[in-house]
Amino acid sequence: MTKSSFSNIQSEYLALIDHNKCVRCKRCIQNCGWGTYSFGGDKILADHSKCVACGRCYTYCPEGAISIVKNPTVLRENANWKEGLIKNIWRQSETGGIVISGMGTTFKYKKYFDHILLDACQVTNPSIDPLREPMELRTYLGKKPSRLDVGLDENGESVLKSKMPPQIELQTPFIFGAMSYGSISLNAQKAMALAARALGIVMNTGEGGLHDDLVPFGKNIIVQVASGRFGVHRDYLNSGVAVEIKIGQGAKPGIGGHLPGEKIGADISRTRMIPVGTDAISPAPHHDIYSIEDLRQLIYAVKEATDYEKPVSVKVAAVHNIAAIVSGIVRAGADIVYIDGYTGGTGAAPNIIKDHVGIPIELALAQVDERLRDEGIRNEASIIAAGSIRSSADAVKAIALGADAVAIGTAALVVMGCHVCGKCNTGNCSWGITTQRPELVRRLDPEVYGERLYNLISAWSHEIQEVLGAMGVNSIESLRGSRERLRGVELTDAELKALGIKHAGL
Amino acid sequence: MITIDAAGMHYKELNRLIREGIGKGIKKFFLENINGQYYIGDGIKGDDVVININGTPGNDIGAFMDGPTLIVNNNAQDNIGNTMNAGKIIIKGDAGDVVGYGMRGGRIYILGNAGYRVGIHMKGYNEQLPIIIIGGKVGSFFAEYMAGGIIVLLGLDDSDEFDGDYFASGMHGGTIYLRKKIDFSKYSKDVELYEADENDMNFLKKYLIEYADSFNIPSEEISGKPFYKIMPSSARPYAHLYTSA
Ligand code: SF4
Ligand code: SF4
């Protein structure tokens, strides 16, 4: 077929410059990763079609001369034929491609966290003042023994006789979710590594191997093994505090990953241990795992390779039968199960999957916690909840629904300047986050953003202490799975049942 | 040198003994009465360590292995050399499913047949060049998503069918050598068939000799025929699959 260059898709945003304020410093030209601006001899010109509203140019314009507005030229409103649907038809008819984008779904599904309210103490049981009383946020991730043997040592002191399975010690119940070097920049990973070390928490390499610069941060790193096995070798498995086997991701359950060859430069090639310029394809399933028994085999292959010294985590997307799936994973020997809800982020995924596959993390968590308790195996593994944890309130609710800790991904990138424009797949991120272009990566200072990540998690931790105090609980572990302390509003009976909570007022 | 009688021994104990032995500097291991123990050689290191396995080992031998040699004097089971980095595995019999999954270096020589899903996502990196040579035939899903390295299919028993379905689908790197031509219409659209030339044969020679020596086969028996090779049509089979939202 002959290709036509004519496109029906009009600019989504307009990059407007107030030429009276503009001093022609050209910083916007330099800052925009998508090449919106150019210099026209006497003034800045803008190619609106390139703007994705990433927010970089106006943040860095010294004169406040830039505004990014939604293109006022509208498509006629139609609740059935929504703008996005019409544009995708144009896009696909022009290219024949599967529509992909970065970040999580933009669909407006019900957000259950926003319909859950927390309890507080009044009169009959006093609240605790977190500024005065100790308030424990420390969390241990890993298998907890179902019985403990205690004995006496030679001095007659009581000692623990049972050998504790390996644990990850977190000073606060947050971790950074898996984001690979390749999907994000090394500087973005370094910012998380610095923050994780300062906070006493962990980050996760994702399926991109471990860059040499991150090796010293091993005590604060979980290394990942996914279907492409990129960068996975014996020393890698032993270089972090735990190993995570990635089966699925909330943004793209059931499908693999694909880092295009143009993003595989020398440094990423070395870290992933694949040649420069080839596509890094992660197959949809691990082709050595077609059953729970096969998963058990890989879990124990990893345990053997790490001498049983590291907890093994298994990451799955929240899907319809998640409770039964997690029960199987726990029985397969996982020490930690990471459940990623359908609103979780990604570097790139087909919209058809992102927008239509999976279930909310809130419902998944409640069902999983319930099921594992019913089966008497809740102690066998810790649960990490993820899939757009947007605030400390989401975190507290997730823990009360049954999680041991939560993982944040998008929120951490927002700290680094991300405006959730969803164009991570293009590799042009103006903020230096989801790009490998050196001139863009350089602008992300790991020290600066490491400190801001530290600030965010510290602030969220203080907020959690406040809430715990209000609920009269002095340790985060006592809140885990306390659904009695939650109430629902604007939820149907079926939703309340799935969440295992009562309606407010009851 | 150490001999371990593995009769009735759990794999955890057996592998602990092997790791301990390597830690003490032992180079040669003889494992007797092996009967289904998993994970032999999993995650071990040391180029001069040789482990002789007498009996039939269980799944996942040589997973994540980085240097040693495993010699199985019998059949072996599934998942041999999973994500192996370096070393050598010699199987003097048949192998099960999933051989060399995600393998990045080292060699796996199999005297007999191998099962389904052989060489999936095998990859090369710099001077690391994983090599699998199989004497008999293979099952379906052979070399799926193969990204690098070399697999040689010999079909020594001279049966006609020595390849399964979904041969090399998604292959985007590496080379497959065949000692016999196979029905091209069955091939994945991602690959092309060529006749192996002198350069190919010179390159293969050293490995074919090593293979033949491992099993005491006269090497002329292997290299007497013309070879064919299969390479991916593109290193980027999915480059035009997507459009940005
Ligand atoms: S920097 Fe971002 S907001 Fe500014 S013009 Fe470029 S894409 Fe648009
Ligand atoms: S990280 Fe992705 S969503 Fe965030 S600003 Fe960069 S390209 Fe946009």
PDB file of N, CA, C and O in Angstrom, chain B residues 170-206:
ATOM      1  N   GLY B 170       9.968 -16.650  16.576  1.00  0.00           N
ATOM      2  CA  GLY B 170      10.459 -15.488  17.335  1.00  0.00           C
ATOM      3  C   GLY B 170      11.968 -15.440  17.438  1.00  0.00           C
ATOM      4  O   GLY B 170      12.536 -14.602  18.143  1.00  0.00           O
ATOM      5  N   MET B 171      12.663 -16.300  16.704  1.00  0.00           N
ATOM      6  CA  MET B 171      14.136 -16.289  16.747  1.00  0.00           C
ATOM      7  C   MET B 171      14.625 -14.937  16.230  1.00  0.00           C
ATOM      8  O   MET B 171      14.203 -14.471  15.178  1.00  0.00           O
ATOM      9  N   HIS B 172      15.526 -14.284  16.980  1.00  0.00           N
ATOM     10  CA  HIS B 172      16.022 -12.987  16.526  1.00  0.00           C
ATOM     11  C   HIS B 172      17.533 -12.842  16.695  1.00  0.00           C
ATOM     12  O   HIS B 172      18.075 -11.748  16.605  1.00  0.00           O
ATOM     13  N   GLY B 173      18.199 -13.957  16.964  1.00  0.00           N
ATOM     14  CA  GLY B 173      19.659 -13.895  17.049  1.00  0.00           C
ATOM     15  C   GLY B 173      20.211 -15.311  17.062  1.00  0.00           C
ATOM     16  O   GLY B 173      19.459 -16.289  17.186  1.00  0.00           O
ATOM     17  N   GLY B 174      21.523 -15.440  16.922  1.00  0.00           N
ATOM     18  CA  GLY B 174      22.152 -16.758  16.992  1.00  0.00           C
ATOM     19  C   GLY B 174      21.998 -17.551  15.707  1.00  0.00           C
ATOM     20  O   GLY B 174      21.432 -17.069  14.725  1.00  0.00           O
ATOM     21  N   THR B 175      22.516 -18.781  15.736  1.00  0.00           N
ATOM     22  CA  THR B 175      22.502 -19.635  14.544  1.00  0.00           C
ATOM     23  C   THR B 175      22.161 -21.068  14.932  1.00  0.00           C
ATOM     24  O   THR B 175      22.625 -21.567  15.951  1.00  0.00           O
ATOM     25  N   ILE B 176      21.356 -21.704  14.094  1.00  0.00           N
ATOM     26  CA  ILE B 176      21.065 -23.128  14.275  1.00  0.00           C
ATOM     27  C   ILE B 176      21.725 -23.863  13.109  1.00  0.00           C
ATOM     28  O   ILE B 176      21.568 -23.447  11.955  1.00  0.00           O
ATOM     29  N   TYR B 177      22.478 -24.896  13.398  1.00  0.00           N
ATOM     30  CA  TYR B 177      23.048 -25.727  12.339  1.00  0.00           C
ATOM     31  C   TYR B 177      22.338 -27.063  12.322  1.00  0.00           C
ATOM     32  O   TYR B 177      22.023 -27.628  13.385  1.00  0.00           O
ATOM     33  N   LEU B 178      22.090 -27.569  11.111  1.00  0.00           N
ATOM     34  CA  LEU B 178      21.404 -28.849  10.955  1.00  0.00           C
ATOM     35  C   LEU B 178      22.271 -29.762  10.101  1.00  0.00           C
ATOM     36  O   LEU B 178      22.843 -29.318   9.111  1.00  0.00           O
ATOM     37  N   ARG B 179      22.330 -31.025  10.478  1.00  0.00           N
ATOM     38  CA  ARG B 179      23.092 -31.958   9.665  1.00  0.00           C
ATOM     39  C   ARG B 179      22.217 -32.515   8.543  1.00  0.00           C
ATOM     40  O   ARG B 179      22.690 -33.214   7.664  1.00  0.00           O
ATOM     41  N   LYS B 180      20.934 -32.188   8.589  1.00  0.00           N
ATOM     42  CA  LYS B 180      20.014 -32.647   7.553  1.00  0.00           C
ATOM     43  C   LYS B 180      19.063 -31.515   7.231  1.00  0.00           C
ATOM     44  O   LYS B 180      18.701 -30.722   8.107  1.00  0.00           O
ATOM     45  N   LYS B 181      18.632 -31.446   5.996  1.00  0.00           N
ATOM     46  CA  LYS B 181      17.665 -30.426   5.614  1.00  0.00           C
ATOM     47  C   LYS B 181      16.306 -30.829   6.194  1.00  0.00           C
ATOM     48  O   LYS B 181      15.988 -32.013   6.260  1.00  0.00           O
ATOM     49  N   ILE B 182      15.539 -29.832   6.613  1.00  0.00           N
ATOM     50  CA  ILE B 182      14.203 -30.212   7.081  1.00  0.00           C
ATOM     51  C   ILE B 182      13.159 -29.474   6.256  1.00  0.00           C
ATOM     52  O   ILE B 182      13.476 -28.555   5.515  1.00  0.00           O
ATOM     53  N   ASP B 183      11.926 -29.903   6.377  1.00  0.00           N
ATOM     54  CA  ASP B 183      10.821 -29.360   5.589  1.00  0.00           C
ATOM     55  C   ASP B 183      10.662 -27.865   5.852  1.00  0.00           C
ATOM     56  O   ASP B 183      10.212 -27.449   6.913  1.00  0.00           O
ATOM     57  N   PHE B 184      11.042 -27.073   4.846  1.00  0.00           N
ATOM     58  CA  PHE B 184      11.110 -25.628   5.063  1.00  0.00           C
ATOM     59  C   PHE B 184       9.737 -25.005   5.301  1.00  0.00           C
ATOM     60  O   PHE B 184       9.618 -23.990   5.975  1.00  0.00           O
ATOM     61  N   SER B 185       8.691 -25.624   4.772  1.00  0.00           N
ATOM     62  CA  SER B 185       7.354 -25.024   4.908  1.00  0.00           C
ATOM     63  C   SER B 185       6.902 -24.986   6.364  1.00  0.00           C
ATOM     64  O   SER B 185       6.014 -24.234   6.738  1.00  0.00           O
ATOM     65  N   LYS B 186       7.551 -25.788   7.185  1.00  0.00           N
ATOM     66  CA  LYS B 186       7.158 -25.812   8.600  1.00  0.00           C
ATOM     67  C   LYS B 186       7.841 -24.723   9.418  1.00  0.00           C
ATOM     68  O   LYS B 186       7.494 -24.477  10.559  1.00  0.00           O
ATOM     69  N   TYR B 187       8.830 -24.076   8.817  1.00  0.00           N
ATOM     70  CA  TYR B 187       9.635 -23.120   9.572  1.00  0.00           C
ATOM     71  C   TYR B 187       8.837 -21.888   9.951  1.00  0.00           C
ATOM     72  O   TYR B 187       7.893 -21.513   9.295  1.00  0.00           O
ATOM     73  N   SER B 188       9.289 -21.256  10.998  1.00  0.00           N
ATOM     74  CA  SER B 188       8.693 -19.991  11.387  1.00  0.00           C
ATOM     75  C   SER B 188       9.078 -18.962  10.333  1.00  0.00           C
ATOM     76  O   SER B 188      10.109 -19.070   9.676  1.00  0.00           O
ATOM     77  N   LYS B 189       8.229 -17.960  10.153  1.00  0.00           N
ATOM     78  CA  LYS B 189       8.509 -16.946   9.145  1.00  0.00           C
ATOM     79  C   LYS B 189       9.654 -16.037   9.603  1.00  0.00           C
ATOM     80  O   LYS B 189      10.117 -15.172   8.866  1.00  0.00           O
ATOM     81  N   ASP B 190      10.108 -16.235  10.825  1.00  0.00           N
ATOM     82  CA  ASP B 190      11.156 -15.365  11.353  1.00  0.00           C
ATOM     83  C   ASP B 190      12.559 -15.798  10.949  1.00  0.00           C
ATOM     84  O   ASP B 190      13.523 -15.147  11.305  1.00  0.00           O
ATOM     85  N   VAL B 191      12.674 -16.952  10.249  1.00  0.00           N
ATOM     86  CA  VAL B 191      14.028 -17.459   9.966  1.00  0.00           C
ATOM     87  C   VAL B 191      14.251 -17.753   8.480  1.00  0.00           C
ATOM     88  O   VAL B 191      13.306 -17.889   7.714  1.00  0.00           O
ATOM     89  N   GLU B 192      15.522 -17.865   8.100  1.00  0.00           N
ATOM     90  CA  GLU B 192      15.893 -18.230   6.724  1.00  0.00           C
ATOM     91  C   GLU B 192      16.831 -19.441   6.782  1.00  0.00           C
ATOM     92  O   GLU B 192      17.611 -19.585   7.727  1.00  0.00           O
ATOM     93  N   LEU B 193      16.782 -20.243   5.715  1.00  0.00           N
ATOM     94  CA  LEU B 193      17.652 -21.413   5.632  1.00  0.00           C
ATOM     95  C   LEU B 193      18.785 -21.160   4.637  1.00  0.00           C
ATOM     96  O   LEU B 193      18.556 -20.613   3.568  1.00  0.00           O
ATOM     97  N   TYR B 194      19.992 -21.516   5.006  1.00  0.00           N
ATOM     98  CA  TYR B 194      21.137 -21.376   4.112  1.00  0.00           C
ATOM     99  C   TYR B 194      21.909 -22.690   4.119  1.00  0.00           C
ATOM    100  O   TYR B 194      21.759 -23.501   5.033  1.00  0.00           O
ATOM    101  N   GLU B 195      22.797 -22.844   3.124  1.00  0.00           N
ATOM    102  CA  GLU B 195      23.724 -23.961   3.196  1.00  0.00           C
ATOM    103  C   GLU B 195      24.937 -23.505   3.992  1.00  0.00           C
ATOM    104  O   GLU B 195      25.405 -22.383   3.812  1.00  0.00           O
ATOM    105  N   ALA B 196      25.414 -24.344   4.873  1.00  0.00           N
ATOM    106  CA  ALA B 196      26.582 -23.956   5.661  1.00  0.00           C
ATOM    107  C   ALA B 196      27.811 -23.933   4.747  1.00  0.00           C
ATOM    108  O   ALA B 196      27.989 -24.836   3.929  1.00  0.00           O
ATOM    109  N   ASP B 197      28.626 -22.868   4.870  1.00  0.00           N
ATOM    110  CA  ASP B 197      29.801 -22.786   4.002  1.00  0.00           C
ATOM    111  C   ASP B 197      31.063 -23.187   4.768  1.00  0.00           C
ATOM    112  O   ASP B 197      30.997 -23.652   5.915  1.00  0.00           O
ATOM    113  N   GLU B 198      32.192 -22.970   4.131  1.00  0.00           N
ATOM    114  CA  GLU B 198      33.444 -23.407   4.725  1.00  0.00           C
ATOM    115  C   GLU B 198      33.726 -22.724   6.061  1.00  0.00           C
ATOM    116  O   GLU B 198      34.177 -23.356   7.017  1.00  0.00           O
ATOM    117  N   ASN B 199      33.417 -21.425   6.101  1.00  0.00           N
ATOM    118  CA  ASN B 199      33.614 -20.692   7.357  1.00  0.00           C
ATOM    119  C   ASN B 199      32.812 -21.309   8.493  1.00  0.00           C
ATOM    120  O   ASN B 199      33.292 -21.455   9.613  1.00  0.00           O
ATOM    121  N   ASP B 200      31.571 -21.635   8.176  1.00  0.00           N
ATOM    122  CA  ASP B 200      30.717 -22.251   9.189  1.00  0.00           C
ATOM    123  C   ASP B 200      31.345 -23.554   9.680  1.00  0.00           C
ATOM    124  O   ASP B 200      31.432 -23.800  10.879  1.00  0.00           O
ATOM    125  N   MET B 201      31.773 -24.378   8.714  1.00  0.00           N
ATOM    126  CA  MET B 201      32.293 -25.688   9.087  1.00  0.00           C
ATOM    127  C   MET B 201      33.599 -25.554   9.877  1.00  0.00           C
ATOM    128  O   MET B 201      33.827 -26.303  10.833  1.00  0.00           O
ATOM    129  N   ASN B 202      34.421 -24.587   9.477  1.00  0.00           N
ATOM    130  CA  ASN B 202      35.658 -24.365  10.235  1.00  0.00           C
ATOM    131  C   ASN B 202      35.363 -23.942  11.668  1.00  0.00           C
ATOM    132  O   ASN B 202      36.019 -24.363  12.611  1.00  0.00           O
ATOM    133  N   PHE B 203      34.356 -23.089  11.772  1.00  0.00           N
ATOM    134  CA  PHE B 203      33.977 -22.631  13.105  1.00  0.00           C
ATOM    135  C   PHE B 203      33.457 -23.796  13.951  1.00  0.00           C
ATOM    136  O   PHE B 203      33.792 -23.935  15.131  1.00  0.00           O
ATOM    137  N   LEU B 204      32.653 -24.661  13.317  1.00  0.00           N
ATOM    138  CA  LEU B 204      32.006 -25.751  14.062  1.00  0.00           C
ATOM    139  C   LEU B 204      32.964 -26.872  14.445  1.00  0.00           C
ATOM    140  O   LEU B 204      32.754 -27.569  15.430  1.00  0.00           O
ATOM    141  N   LYS B 205      33.999 -27.011  13.637  1.00  0.00           N
ATOM    142  CA  LYS B 205      34.897 -28.156  13.739  1.00  0.00           C
ATOM    143  C   LYS B 205      35.297 -28.487  15.180  1.00  0.00           C
ATOM    144  O   LYS B 205      35.113 -29.605  15.670  1.00  0.00           O
ATOM    145  N   LYS B 206      35.826 -27.468  15.831  1.00  0.00           N
ATOM    146  CA  LYS B 206      36.347 -27.654  17.182  1.00  0.00           C
ATOM    147  C   LYS B 206      35.273 -28.210  18.125  1.00  0.00           C
ATOM    148  O   LYS B 206      35.533 -29.101  18.929  1.00  0.00           O
TER     149      LYS B 206
END
